[in-house]
Tab-separated table of C-alpha atoms and ligand atoms in Angstrom:
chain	number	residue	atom	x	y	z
A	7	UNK	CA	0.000	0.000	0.000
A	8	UNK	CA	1.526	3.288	-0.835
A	9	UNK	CA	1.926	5.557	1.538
A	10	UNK	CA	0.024	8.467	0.046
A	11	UNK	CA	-3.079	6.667	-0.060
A	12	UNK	CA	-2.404	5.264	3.929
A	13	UNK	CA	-1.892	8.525	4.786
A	14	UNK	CA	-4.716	9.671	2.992
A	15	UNK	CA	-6.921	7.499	4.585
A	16	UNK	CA	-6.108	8.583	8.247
A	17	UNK	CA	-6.486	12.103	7.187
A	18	UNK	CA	-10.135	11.031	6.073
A	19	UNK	CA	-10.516	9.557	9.242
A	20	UNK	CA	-9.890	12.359	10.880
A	21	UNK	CA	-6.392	11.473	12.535
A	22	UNK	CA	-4.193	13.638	12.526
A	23	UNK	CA	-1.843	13.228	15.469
A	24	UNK	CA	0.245	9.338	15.922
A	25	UNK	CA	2.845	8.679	18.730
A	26	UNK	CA	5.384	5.874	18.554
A	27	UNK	CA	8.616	4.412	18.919
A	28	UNK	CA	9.317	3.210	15.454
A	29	UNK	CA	9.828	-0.055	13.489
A	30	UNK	CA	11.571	0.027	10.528
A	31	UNK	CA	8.578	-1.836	8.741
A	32	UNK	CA	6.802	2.050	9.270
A	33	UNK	CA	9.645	4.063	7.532
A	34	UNK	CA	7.630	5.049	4.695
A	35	UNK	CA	5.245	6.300	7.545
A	36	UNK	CA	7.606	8.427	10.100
A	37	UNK	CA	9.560	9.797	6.929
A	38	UNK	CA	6.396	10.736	5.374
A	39	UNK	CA	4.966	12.608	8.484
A	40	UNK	CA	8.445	14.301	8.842
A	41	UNK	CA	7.352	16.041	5.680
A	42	UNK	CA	3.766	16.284	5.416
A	43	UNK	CA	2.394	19.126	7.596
A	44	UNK	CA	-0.994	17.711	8.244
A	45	UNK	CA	0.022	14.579	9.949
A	46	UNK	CA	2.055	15.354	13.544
A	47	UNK	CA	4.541	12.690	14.783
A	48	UNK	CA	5.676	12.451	18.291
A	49	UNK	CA	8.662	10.152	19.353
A	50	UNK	CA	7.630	8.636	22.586
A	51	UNK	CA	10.171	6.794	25.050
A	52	UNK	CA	8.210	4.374	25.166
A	53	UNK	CA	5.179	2.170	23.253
A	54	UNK	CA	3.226	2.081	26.587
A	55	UNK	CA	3.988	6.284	26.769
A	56	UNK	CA	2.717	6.608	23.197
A	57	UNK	CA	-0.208	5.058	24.200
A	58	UNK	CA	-0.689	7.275	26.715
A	59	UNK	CA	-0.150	10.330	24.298
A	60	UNK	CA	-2.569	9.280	21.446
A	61	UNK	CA	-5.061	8.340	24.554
A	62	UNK	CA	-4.710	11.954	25.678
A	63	UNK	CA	-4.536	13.284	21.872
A	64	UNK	CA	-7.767	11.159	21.393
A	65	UNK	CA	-9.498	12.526	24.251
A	66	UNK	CA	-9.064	16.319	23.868
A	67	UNK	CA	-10.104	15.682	19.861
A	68	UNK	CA	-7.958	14.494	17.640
A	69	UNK	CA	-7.924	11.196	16.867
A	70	UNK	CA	-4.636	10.233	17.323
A	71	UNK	CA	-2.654	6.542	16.507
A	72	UNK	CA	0.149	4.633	17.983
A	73	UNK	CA	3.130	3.379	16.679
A	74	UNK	CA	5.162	0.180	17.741
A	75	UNK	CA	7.074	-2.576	17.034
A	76	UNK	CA	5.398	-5.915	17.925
A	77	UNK	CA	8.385	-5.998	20.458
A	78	UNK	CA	7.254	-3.103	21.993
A	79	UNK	CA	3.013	-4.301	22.207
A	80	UNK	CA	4.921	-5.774	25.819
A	81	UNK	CA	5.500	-2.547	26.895
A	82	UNK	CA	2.659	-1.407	26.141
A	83	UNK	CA	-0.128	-4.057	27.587
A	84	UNK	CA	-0.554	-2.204	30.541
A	85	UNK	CA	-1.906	1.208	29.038
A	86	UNK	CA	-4.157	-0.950	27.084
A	87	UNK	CA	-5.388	-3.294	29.889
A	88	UNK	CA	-5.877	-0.397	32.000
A	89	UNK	CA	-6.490	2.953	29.934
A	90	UNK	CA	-7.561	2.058	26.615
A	91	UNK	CA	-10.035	-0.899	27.464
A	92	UNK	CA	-11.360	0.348	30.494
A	93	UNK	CA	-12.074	3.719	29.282
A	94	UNK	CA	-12.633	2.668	26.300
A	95	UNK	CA	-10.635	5.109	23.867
A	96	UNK	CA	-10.360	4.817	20.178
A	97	UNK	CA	-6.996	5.059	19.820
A	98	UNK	CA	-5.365	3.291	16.600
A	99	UNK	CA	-2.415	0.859	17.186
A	100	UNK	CA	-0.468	0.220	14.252
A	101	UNK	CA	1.730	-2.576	15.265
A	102	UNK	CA	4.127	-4.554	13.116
A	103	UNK	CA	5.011	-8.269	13.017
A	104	UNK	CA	8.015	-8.910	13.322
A	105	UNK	CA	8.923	-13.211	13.185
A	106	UNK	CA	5.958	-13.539	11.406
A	107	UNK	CA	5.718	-17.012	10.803
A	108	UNK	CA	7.336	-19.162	8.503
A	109	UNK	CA	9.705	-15.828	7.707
A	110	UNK	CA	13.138	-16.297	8.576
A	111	UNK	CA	13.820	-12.919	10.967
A	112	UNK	CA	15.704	-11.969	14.173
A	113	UNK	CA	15.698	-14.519	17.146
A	114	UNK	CA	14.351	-11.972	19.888
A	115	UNK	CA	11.158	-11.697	17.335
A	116	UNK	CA	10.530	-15.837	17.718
A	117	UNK	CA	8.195	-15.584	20.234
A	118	UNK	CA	6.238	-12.512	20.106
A	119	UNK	CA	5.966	-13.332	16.223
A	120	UNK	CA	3.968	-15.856	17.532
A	121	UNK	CA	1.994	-14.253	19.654
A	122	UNK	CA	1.170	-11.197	18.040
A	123	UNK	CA	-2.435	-11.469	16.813
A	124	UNK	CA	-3.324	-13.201	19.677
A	125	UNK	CA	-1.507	-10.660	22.557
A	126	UNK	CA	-3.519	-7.745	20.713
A	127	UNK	CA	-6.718	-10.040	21.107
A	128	UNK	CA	-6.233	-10.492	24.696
A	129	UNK	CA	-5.508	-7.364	25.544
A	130	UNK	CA	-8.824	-6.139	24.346
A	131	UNK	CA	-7.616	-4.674	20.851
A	132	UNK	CA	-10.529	-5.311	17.990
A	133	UNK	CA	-7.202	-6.601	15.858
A	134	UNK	CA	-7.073	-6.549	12.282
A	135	UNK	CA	-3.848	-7.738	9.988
A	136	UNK	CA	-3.389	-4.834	7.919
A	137	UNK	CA	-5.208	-5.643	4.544
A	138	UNK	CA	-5.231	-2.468	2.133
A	139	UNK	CA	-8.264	-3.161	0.560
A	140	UNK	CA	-9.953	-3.272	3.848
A	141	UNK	CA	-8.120	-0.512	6.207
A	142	UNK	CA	-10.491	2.123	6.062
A	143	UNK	CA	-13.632	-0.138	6.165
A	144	UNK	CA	-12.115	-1.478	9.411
A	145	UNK	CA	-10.883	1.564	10.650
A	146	UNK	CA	-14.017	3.868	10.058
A	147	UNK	CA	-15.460	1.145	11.986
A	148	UNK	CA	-13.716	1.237	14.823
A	149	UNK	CA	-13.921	5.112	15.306
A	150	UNK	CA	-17.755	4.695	14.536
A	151	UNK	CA	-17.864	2.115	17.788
A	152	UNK	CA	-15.887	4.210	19.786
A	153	UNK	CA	-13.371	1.382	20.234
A	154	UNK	CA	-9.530	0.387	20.245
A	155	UNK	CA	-8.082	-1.182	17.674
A	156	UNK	CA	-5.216	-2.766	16.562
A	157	UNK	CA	-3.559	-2.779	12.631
A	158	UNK	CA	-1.126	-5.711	12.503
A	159	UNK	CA	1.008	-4.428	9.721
A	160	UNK	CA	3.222	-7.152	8.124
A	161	UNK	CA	6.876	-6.457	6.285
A	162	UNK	CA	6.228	-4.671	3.253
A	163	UNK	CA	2.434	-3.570	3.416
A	164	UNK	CA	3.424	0.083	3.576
A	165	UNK	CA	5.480	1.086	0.465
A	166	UNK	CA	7.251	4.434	-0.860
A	167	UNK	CA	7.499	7.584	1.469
A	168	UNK	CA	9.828	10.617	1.082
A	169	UNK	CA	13.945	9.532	2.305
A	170	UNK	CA	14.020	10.395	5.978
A	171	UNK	CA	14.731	14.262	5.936
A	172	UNK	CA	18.546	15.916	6.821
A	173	UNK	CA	18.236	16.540	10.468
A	174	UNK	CA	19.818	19.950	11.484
A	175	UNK	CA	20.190	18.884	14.923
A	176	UNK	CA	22.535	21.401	17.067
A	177	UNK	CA	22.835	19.438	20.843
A	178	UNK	CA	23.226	22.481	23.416
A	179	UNK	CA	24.185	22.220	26.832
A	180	UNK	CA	22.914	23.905	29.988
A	181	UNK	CA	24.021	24.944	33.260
A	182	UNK	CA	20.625	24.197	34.489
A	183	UNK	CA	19.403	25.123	38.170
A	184	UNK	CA	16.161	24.991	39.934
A	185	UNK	CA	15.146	28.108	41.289
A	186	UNK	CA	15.910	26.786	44.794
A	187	UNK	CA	18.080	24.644	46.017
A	188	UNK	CA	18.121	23.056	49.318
A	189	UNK	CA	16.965	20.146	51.922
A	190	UNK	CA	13.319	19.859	51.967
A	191	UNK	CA	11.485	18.067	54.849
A	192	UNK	CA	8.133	17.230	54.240
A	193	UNK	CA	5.127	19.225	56.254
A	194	UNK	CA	2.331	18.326	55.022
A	195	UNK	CA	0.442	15.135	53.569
A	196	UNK	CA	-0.856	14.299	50.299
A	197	UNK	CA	-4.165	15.232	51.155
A	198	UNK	CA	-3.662	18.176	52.991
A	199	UNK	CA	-1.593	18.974	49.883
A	200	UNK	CA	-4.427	18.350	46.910
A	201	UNK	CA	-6.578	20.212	49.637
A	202	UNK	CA	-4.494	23.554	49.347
A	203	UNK	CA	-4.666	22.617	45.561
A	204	UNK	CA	-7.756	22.991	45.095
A	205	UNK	CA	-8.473	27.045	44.300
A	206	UNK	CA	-6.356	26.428	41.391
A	207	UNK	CA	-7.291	23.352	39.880
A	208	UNK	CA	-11.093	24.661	39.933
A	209	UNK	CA	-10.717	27.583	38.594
A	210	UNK	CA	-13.068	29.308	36.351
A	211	UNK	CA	-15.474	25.894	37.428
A	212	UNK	CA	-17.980	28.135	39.051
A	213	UNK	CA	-18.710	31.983	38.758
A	214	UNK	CA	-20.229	33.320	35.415
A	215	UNK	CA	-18.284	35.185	32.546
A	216	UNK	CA	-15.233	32.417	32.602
A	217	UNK	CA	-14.372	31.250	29.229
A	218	UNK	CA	-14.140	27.389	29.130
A	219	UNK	CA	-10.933	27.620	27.605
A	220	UNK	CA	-9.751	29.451	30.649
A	221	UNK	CA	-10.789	25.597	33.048
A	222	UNK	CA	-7.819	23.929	33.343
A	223	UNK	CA	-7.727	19.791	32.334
A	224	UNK	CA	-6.565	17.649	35.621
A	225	UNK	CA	-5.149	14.772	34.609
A	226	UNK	CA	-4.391	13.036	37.762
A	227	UNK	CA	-2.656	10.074	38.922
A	228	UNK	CA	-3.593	6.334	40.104
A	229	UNK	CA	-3.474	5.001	43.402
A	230	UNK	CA	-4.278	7.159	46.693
A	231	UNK	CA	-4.097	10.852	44.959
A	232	UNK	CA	-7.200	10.250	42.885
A	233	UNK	CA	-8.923	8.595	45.613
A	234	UNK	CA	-8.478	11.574	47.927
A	235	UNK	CA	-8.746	14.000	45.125
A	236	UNK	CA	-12.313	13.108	44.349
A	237	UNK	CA	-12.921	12.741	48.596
A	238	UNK	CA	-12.226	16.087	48.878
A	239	UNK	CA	-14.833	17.667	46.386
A	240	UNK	CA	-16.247	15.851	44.062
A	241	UNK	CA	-18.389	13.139	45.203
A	242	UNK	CA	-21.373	15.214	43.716
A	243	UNK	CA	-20.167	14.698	40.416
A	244	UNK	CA	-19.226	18.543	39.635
A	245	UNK	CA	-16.063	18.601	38.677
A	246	UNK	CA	-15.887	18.144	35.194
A	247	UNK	CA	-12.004	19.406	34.483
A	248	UNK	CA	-10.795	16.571	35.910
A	249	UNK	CA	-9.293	12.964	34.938
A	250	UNK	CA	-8.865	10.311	37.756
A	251	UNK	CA	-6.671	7.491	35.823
A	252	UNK	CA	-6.986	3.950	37.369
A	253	UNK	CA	-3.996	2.089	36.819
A	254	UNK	CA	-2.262	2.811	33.654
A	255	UNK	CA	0.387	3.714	36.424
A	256	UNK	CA	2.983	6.406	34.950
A	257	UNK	CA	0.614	7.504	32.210
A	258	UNK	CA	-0.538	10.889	33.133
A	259	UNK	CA	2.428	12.338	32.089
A	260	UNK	CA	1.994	11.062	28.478
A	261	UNK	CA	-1.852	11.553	28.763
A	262	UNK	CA	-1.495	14.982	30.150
A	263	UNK	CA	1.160	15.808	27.147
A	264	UNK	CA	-1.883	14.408	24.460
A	265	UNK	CA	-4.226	17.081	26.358
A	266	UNK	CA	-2.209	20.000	26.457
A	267	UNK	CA	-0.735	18.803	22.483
A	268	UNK	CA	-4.362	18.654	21.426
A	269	UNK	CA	-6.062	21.772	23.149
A	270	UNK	CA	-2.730	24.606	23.458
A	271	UNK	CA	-4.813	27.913	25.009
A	272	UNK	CA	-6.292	25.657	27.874
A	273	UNK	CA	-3.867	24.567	30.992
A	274	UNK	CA	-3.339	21.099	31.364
A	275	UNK	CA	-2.332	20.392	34.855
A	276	UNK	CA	-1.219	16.469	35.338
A	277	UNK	CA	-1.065	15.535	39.179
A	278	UNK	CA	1.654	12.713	39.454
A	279	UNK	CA	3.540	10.665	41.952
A	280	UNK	CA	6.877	9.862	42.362
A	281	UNK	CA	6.773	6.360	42.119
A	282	UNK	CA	4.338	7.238	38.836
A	283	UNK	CA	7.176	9.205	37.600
A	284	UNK	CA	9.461	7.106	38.325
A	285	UNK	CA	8.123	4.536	36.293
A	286	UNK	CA	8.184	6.381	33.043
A	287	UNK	CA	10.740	9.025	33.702
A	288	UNK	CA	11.194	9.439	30.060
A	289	UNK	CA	8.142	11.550	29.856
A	290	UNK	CA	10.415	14.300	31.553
A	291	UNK	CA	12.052	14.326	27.583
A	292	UNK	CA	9.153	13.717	25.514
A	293	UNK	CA	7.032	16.250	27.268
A	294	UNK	CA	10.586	18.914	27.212
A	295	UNK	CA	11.218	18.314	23.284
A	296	UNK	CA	7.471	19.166	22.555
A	297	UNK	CA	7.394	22.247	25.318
A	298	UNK	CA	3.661	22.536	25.244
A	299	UNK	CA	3.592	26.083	27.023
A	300	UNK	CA	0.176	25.368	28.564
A	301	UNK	CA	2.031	21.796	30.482
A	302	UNK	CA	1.967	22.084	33.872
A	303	UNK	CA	3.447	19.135	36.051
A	304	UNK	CA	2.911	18.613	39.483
A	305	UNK	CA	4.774	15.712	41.327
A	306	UNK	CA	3.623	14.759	45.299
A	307	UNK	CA	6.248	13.702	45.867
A	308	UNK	CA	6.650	11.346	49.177
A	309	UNK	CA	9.361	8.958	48.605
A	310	UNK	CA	7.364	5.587	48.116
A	311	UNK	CA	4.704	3.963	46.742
A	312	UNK	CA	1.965	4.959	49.324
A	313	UNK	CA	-0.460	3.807	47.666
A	314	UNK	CA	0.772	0.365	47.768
A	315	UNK	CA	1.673	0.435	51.593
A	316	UNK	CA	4.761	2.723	51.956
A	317	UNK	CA	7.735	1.221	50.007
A	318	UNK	CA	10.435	3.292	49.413
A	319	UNK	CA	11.016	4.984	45.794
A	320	UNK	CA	14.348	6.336	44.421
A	321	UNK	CA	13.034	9.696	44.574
A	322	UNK	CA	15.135	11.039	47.321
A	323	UNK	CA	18.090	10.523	45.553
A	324	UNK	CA	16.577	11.893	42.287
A	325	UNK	CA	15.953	16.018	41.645
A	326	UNK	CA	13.035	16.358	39.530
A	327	UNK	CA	13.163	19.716	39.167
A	328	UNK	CA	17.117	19.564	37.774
A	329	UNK	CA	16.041	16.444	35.988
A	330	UNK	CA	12.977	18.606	34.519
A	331	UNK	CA	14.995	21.372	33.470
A	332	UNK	CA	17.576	19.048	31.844
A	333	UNK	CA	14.675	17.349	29.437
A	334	UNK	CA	13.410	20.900	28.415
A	335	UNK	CA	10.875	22.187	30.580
A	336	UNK	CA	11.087	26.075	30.728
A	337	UNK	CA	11.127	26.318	34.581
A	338	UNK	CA	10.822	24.214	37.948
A	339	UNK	CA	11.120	24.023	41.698
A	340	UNK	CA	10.907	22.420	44.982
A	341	UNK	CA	8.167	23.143	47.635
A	342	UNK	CA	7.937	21.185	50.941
A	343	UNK	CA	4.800	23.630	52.806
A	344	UNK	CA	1.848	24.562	52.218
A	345	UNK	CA	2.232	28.083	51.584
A	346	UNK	CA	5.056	27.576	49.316
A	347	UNK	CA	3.074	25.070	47.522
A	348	UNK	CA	0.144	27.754	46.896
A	349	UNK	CA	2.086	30.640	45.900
A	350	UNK	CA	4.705	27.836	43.489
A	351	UNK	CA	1.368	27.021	41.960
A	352	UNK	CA	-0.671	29.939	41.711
A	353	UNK	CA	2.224	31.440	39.522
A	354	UNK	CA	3.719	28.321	37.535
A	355	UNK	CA	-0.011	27.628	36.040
A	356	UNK	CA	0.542	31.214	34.687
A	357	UNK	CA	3.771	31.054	32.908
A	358	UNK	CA	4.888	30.057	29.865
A	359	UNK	CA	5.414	25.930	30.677
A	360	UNK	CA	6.186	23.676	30.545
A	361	UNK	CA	6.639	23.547	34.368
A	362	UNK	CA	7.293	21.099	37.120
A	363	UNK	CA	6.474	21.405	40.253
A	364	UNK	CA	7.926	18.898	43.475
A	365	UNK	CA	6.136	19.198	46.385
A	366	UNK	CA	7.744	17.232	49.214
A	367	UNK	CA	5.079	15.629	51.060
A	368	UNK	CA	4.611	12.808	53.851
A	369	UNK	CA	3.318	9.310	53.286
A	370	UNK	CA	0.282	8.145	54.694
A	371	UNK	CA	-3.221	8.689	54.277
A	372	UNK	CA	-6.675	8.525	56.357
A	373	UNK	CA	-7.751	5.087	57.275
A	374	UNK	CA	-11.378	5.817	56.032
A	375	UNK	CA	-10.450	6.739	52.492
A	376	UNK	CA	-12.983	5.388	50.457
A	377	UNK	CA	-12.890	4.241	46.325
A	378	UNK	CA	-14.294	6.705	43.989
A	379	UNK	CA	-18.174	6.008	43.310
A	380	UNK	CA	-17.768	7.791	40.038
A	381	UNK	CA	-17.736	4.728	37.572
A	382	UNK	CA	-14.214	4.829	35.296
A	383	UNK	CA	-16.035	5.148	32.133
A	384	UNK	CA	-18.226	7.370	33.277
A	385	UNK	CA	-15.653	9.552	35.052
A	386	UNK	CA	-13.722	9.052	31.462
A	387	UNK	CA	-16.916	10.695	29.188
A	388	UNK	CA	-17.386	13.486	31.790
A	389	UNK	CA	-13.860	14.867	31.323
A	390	UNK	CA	-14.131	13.913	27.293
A	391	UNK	CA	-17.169	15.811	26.919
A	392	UNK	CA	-15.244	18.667	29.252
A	393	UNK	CA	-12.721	19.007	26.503
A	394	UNK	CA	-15.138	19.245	24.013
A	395	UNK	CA	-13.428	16.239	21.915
A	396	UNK	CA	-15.699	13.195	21.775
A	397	UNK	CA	-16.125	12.836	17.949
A	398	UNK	CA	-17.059	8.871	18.390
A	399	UNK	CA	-20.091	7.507	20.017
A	400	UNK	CA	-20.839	7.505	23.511
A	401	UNK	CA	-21.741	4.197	24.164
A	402	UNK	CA	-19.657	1.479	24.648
B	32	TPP	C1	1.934	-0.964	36.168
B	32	TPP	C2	1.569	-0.957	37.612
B	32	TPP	N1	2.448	-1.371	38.544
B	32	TPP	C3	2.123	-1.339	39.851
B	32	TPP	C4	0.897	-0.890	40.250
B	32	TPP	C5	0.517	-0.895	41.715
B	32	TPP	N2	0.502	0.490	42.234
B	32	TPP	C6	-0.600	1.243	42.295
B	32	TPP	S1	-0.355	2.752	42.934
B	32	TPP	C7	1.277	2.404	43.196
B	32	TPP	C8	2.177	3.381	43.878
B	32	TPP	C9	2.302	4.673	43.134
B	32	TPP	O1	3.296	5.423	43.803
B	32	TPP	P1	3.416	6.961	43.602
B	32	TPP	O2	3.254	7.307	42.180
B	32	TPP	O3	4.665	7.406	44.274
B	32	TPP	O4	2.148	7.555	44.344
B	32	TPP	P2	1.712	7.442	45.887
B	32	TPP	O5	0.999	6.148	46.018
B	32	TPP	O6	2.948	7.518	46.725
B	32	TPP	O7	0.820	8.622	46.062
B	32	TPP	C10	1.622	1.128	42.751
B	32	TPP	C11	2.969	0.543	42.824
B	32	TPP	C12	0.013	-0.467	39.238
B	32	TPP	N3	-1.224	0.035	39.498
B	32	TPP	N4	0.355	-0.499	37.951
């Protein structure tokens, strides 16, 4: 299938956006979106982070795919399991098959060769091999349901494309620092935190005259944070703005990056953990090479996985806001009180981003926290329908 009339067809479809980490079976595909300026490319870190991205992309309105090697459909079952299928977003996969069988190829492709068709089944994916005649049948389909779906895309199916460009590329060096520096002892915990949080992320929710575009998106974290986030103030179902992930642990940095991609004048706020961060710490590049100005990144950060009983992270021997600053993003600090944390806030979500912010916080939280009420799905279409960017149908 040429590439022109691939491309062609995801333009028709209405995708414009695709995330990946590439396989050489989609050259004709990366080199042609290096060139054509209607289709936007963004090299994840990861297959499970692309995921994430197009997810996000996907959610604020426009349809976004993602790109992997059938190597990489491992590292990426856990967005799927837990993002795509439970919320689930209509996000494209174009995987390719490497050790297809009865093709002599690589050793490490053996098994997963194998498996291919039958992983993407599992995990959820409607899963087509990539058949030109029948691509954007099957894939008009698929955004018509409102479902996931996978493109197994064998060698050869995707012919021609432009030669990868000349890259310019010019590799500068900083003398980066924080705006502080320091020891930080933690004051205050998570919940007390998200509690002092709270003026900001709602803003422009209530009061007439607010432009929409002036509600921020909060893309928040799994585990505890989202819990206690929704405690606090939204058990009567009123606050739209907001994204409580379950599971896809270490994706609201790529989703929050699809957002903020996908909708530029509105701040996109993603509440993380450090454990969360941890996890896919290569978000800290993807999100600095794009520099969304309207990214703003907010890490609670207590040393361990609290969620999951208290074990200790590497985040204490880890600067985020260096680390931050390294990747790209335009400014960041450390805060470890509450009225630090306000003021940090208040002003980061009105500069130019992207931003990080750490707040040093203490583990632990109440023993009466309860589970959200707010079905996934459900929780999912209100903050779709927030962002104005549910093109597919609302019913699963
Ligand atoms: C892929 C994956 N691995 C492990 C878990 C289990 N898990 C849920 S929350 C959590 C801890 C998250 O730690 P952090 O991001 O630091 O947030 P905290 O709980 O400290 O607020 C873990 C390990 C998971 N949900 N998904």
């Amino acid at each position: 299938m040429q590439i022109d009339d691939f491309a062609d067809i995801l333009r028709r479809h209405g995708i414009s956006h695709g995330a990946g980490v590439p396989c050489s079976f989609f050259t004709p595909l990366v080199n042609h979106m290096m060139v054509d300026p209607e289709l936007d490319y963004t090299s994840a870190t990861s297959e499970g982070e692309a995921v994430a991205i197009a997810a996000g992309l996907t959610t604020a309105g426009k349809p976004a795919f993602a790109l992997m090697q059938n190597s990489g459909l491992g590292n990426a079952v856990n967005p799927i399991t837990s993002m795509l299928y439970i919320y689930s977003i209509p996000v494209t996969l174009l995987v390719s098959h490497r050790g297809e069988p009865g093709k002599p190829d690589e050793p490490q492709h053996a098994l997963m060769g194998q498996i291919t068709e039958a992983l993407s089944k599992l995990c959820g994916l409607r899963t087509h091999v990539l058949d030109p005649a029948r691509f954007a049948d099957q894939l008009g389909a698929a955004l018509g349901d409102g479902v996931p779906a996978a493109f197994i895309c064998r060698k050869g199916t995707l012919k021609g494309g432009p030669e990868a460009p000349d890259l310019d590329l010019r590799f500068t060096t900083r003398a980066t620092a924080p705006a502080n520096t320091g020891t930080f002892r933690a004051e205050l915990r998570r919940e007390q935190a998200l509690d002092a949080a709270r003026e900001v992320l709602n803003h422009g929710l209530e009061g007439a005259g607010q432009s929409d575009a002036a509600i921020p998106a909060v893309i928040c974290t799994t585990g505890k944070l989202s819990r206690e986030l929704y405690e606090l103030d939204d058990t009567d179902f009123s606050k739209k703005n907001r994204f409580y992930m379950v599971g896809s642990m270490g994706c609201a940095a790529g989703f929050g990056l699809g957002v903020a991609h996908a909708q530029p004048s509105r701040p996109a706020i993603v509440l993380d953990g450090d454990g969360a961060l941890l996890m896919k710490l290569g978000s800290l590049a993807t999100v600095g090479s794009i520099a969304p100005s309207n990214y703003h990144h907010v890490v609670f950060d207590n040393g361990a996985h609290d969620s999951t009983g208290g074990q200790p992270t590497a985040s204490p021997a880890v600067d985020f806001a260096t680390a931050a600053l390294a990747c790209g993003y335009r400014y960041a600090e450390t805060v470890s009180n509450r009225d630090a944390f306000v003021d940090a806030l208040s002003r980061q979500v009105t500069m130019e981003g992207p931003t990080l912010l750490r707040m040093i916080i203490h583990t632990g939280a109440r023993k009466d926290l309860g589970r959200p009420k707010l079905d996934p799905r459900d929780g999912y279409l209100r903050f779709a329908a927030f962002l104005g960017g549910r093109p597919w149908s609302a019913e699963k």
